[in-house]
One Martini backbone bead per residue (centre of mass of N, CA, C, O) as a GRO file, in nm:
protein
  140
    1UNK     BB    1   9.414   9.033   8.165
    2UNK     BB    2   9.500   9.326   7.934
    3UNK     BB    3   9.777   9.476   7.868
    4UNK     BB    4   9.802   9.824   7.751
    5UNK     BB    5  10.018   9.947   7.959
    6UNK     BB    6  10.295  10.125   8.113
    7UNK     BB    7  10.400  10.240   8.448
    8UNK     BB    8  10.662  10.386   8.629
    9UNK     BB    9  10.727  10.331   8.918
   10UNK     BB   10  10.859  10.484   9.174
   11UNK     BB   11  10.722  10.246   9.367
   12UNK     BB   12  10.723   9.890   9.506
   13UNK     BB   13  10.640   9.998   9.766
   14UNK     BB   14  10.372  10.110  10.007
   15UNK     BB   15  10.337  10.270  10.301
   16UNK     BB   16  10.224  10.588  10.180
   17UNK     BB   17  10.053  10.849  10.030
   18UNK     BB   18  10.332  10.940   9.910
   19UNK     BB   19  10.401  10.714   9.687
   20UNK     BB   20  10.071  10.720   9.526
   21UNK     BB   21  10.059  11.052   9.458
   22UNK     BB   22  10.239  11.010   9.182
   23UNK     BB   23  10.076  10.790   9.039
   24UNK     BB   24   9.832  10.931   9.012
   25UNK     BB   25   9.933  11.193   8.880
   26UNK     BB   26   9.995  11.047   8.608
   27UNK     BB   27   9.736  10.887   8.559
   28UNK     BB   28   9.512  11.164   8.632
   29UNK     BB   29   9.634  11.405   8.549
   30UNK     BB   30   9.461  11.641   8.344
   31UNK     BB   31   9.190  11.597   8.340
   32UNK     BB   32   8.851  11.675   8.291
   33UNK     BB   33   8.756  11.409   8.465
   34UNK     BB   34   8.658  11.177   8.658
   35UNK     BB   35   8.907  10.940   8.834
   36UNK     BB   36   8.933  10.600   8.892
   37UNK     BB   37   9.192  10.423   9.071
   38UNK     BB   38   9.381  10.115   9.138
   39UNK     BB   39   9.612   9.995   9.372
   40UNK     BB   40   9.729   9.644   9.365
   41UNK     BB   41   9.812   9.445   9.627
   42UNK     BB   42  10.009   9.260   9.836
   43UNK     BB   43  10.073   9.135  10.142
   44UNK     BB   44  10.349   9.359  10.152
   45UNK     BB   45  10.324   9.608   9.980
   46UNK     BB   46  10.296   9.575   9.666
   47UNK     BB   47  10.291   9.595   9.314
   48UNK     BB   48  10.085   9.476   9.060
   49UNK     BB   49   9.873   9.688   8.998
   50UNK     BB   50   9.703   9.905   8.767
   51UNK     BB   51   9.371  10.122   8.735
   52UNK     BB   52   9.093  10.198   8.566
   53UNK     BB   53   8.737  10.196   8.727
   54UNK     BB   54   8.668  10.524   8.634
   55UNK     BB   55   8.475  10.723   8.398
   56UNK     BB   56   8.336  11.072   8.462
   57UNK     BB   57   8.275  11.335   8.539
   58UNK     BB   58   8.355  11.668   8.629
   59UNK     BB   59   8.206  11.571   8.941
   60UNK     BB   60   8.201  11.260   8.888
   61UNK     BB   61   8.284  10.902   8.997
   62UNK     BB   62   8.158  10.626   8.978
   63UNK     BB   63   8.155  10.324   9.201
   64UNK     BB   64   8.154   9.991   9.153
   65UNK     BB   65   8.279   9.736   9.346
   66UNK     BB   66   8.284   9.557   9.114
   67UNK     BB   67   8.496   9.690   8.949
   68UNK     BB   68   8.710   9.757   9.152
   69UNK     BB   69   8.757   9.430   9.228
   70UNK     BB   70   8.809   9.282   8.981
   71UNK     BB   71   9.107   9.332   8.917
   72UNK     BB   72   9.167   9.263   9.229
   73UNK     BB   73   9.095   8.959   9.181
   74UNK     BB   74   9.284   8.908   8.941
   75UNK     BB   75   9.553   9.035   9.097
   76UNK     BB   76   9.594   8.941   9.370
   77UNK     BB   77   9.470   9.123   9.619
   78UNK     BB   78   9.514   9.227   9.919
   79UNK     BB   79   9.491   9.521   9.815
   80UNK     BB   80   9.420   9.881   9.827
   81UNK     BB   81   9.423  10.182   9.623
   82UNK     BB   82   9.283  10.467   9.594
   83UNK     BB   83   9.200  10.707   9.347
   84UNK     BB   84   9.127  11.032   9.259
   85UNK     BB   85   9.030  11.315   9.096
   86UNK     BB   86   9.009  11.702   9.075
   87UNK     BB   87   8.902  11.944   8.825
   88UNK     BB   88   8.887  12.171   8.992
   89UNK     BB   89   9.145  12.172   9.232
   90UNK     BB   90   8.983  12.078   9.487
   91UNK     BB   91   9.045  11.803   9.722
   92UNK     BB   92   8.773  11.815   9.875
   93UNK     BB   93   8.590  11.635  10.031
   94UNK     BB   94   8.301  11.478   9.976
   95UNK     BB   95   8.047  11.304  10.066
   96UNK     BB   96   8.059  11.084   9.859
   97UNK     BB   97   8.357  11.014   9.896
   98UNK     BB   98   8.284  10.881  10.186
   99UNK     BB   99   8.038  10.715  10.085
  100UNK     BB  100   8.211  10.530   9.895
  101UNK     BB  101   8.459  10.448  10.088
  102UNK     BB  102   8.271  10.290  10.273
  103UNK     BB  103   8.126  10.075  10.053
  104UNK     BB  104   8.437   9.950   9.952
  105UNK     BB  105   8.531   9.873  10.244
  106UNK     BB  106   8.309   9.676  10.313
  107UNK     BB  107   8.340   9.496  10.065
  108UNK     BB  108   8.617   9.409  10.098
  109UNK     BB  109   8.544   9.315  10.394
  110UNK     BB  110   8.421   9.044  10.215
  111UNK     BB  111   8.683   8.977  10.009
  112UNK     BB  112   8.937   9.014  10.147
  113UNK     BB  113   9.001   9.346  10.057
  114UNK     BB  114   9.198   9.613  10.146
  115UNK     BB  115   9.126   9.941  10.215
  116UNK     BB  116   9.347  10.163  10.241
  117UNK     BB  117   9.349  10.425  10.086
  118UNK     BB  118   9.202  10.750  10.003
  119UNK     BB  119   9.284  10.935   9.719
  120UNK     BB  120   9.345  11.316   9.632
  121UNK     BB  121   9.335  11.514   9.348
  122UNK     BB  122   9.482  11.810   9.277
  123UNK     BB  123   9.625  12.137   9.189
  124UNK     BB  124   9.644  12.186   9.523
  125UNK     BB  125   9.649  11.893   9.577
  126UNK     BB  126   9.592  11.680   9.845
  127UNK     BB  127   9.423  11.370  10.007
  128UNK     BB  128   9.372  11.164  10.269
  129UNK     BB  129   9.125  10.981  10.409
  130UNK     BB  130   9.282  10.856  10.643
  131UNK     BB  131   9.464  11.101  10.748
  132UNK     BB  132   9.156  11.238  10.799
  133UNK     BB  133   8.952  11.040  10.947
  134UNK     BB  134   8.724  10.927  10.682
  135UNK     BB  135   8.766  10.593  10.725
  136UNK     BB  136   8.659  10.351  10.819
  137UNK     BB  137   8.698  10.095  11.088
  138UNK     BB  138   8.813   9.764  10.999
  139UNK     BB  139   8.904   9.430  11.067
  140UNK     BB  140   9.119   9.261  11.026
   0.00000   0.00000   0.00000
């Protein structure tokens, strides 16, 4: 992996969504078009890096499991926590949200690195996929 930029971490290890969504919020916020990023985690959820892992347009932001895990496989990620903008201001989750988020899910839990869960981001709010009990429950 190439070294680009560096953002200081707000905290070093996440608990929940609380922790995740300014490190979002700087990374992805004012944006114009949609964006998603992986905080990619080791055994204990610190965090070992950050990335975009997508940049797509006004409403959608394509997320094919490939980019997703590549750096999170070059970072030894036990885990990710996944994060996009909504550019509309409105962070409610859309159908394709949640139906990425299951592809994601199964993904990882094919490669052993768990999906925490999926953060949006929008100028009214957050909204966290995990607990709003909109991401499949995958066996540990």
């Amino acid at each position: 992996m190439v070294k680009e930029n560096t953002i200081p971490y707000e905290t070093q290890r996440l608990l929940g969504p609380l922790e995740a969504v300014p490190l979002f919020r700087k990374l992805l916020g004012g944006r114009d078009r949609e964006c998603m990023a992986a905080i990619h985690l080791n055994c204990k959820n610190r965090i070992n890096s950050v990335e975009i892992v997508s940049i797509g347009t006004l409403n959608s932001s394509p997320a094919h499991p490939r980019e997703v895990f590549k750096g999170a496989i070059l970072a030894n990620a036990a885990a990710i926590v996944l994060g996009h903008n909504h550019p509309s201001g409105d962070p409610t989750p859309s159908k394709e949200d949640i139906e990425v988020t299951r592809r994601l899910v199964e993904a990882g839990n094919i490669l052993g690195i768990q999906v925490l869960d999926h953060i949006i981001i929008a100028d009214d709010g957050w909204v966290s996929l995990k607990e709003r009990l909109l991401m499949p429950i995958m066996p540990a």
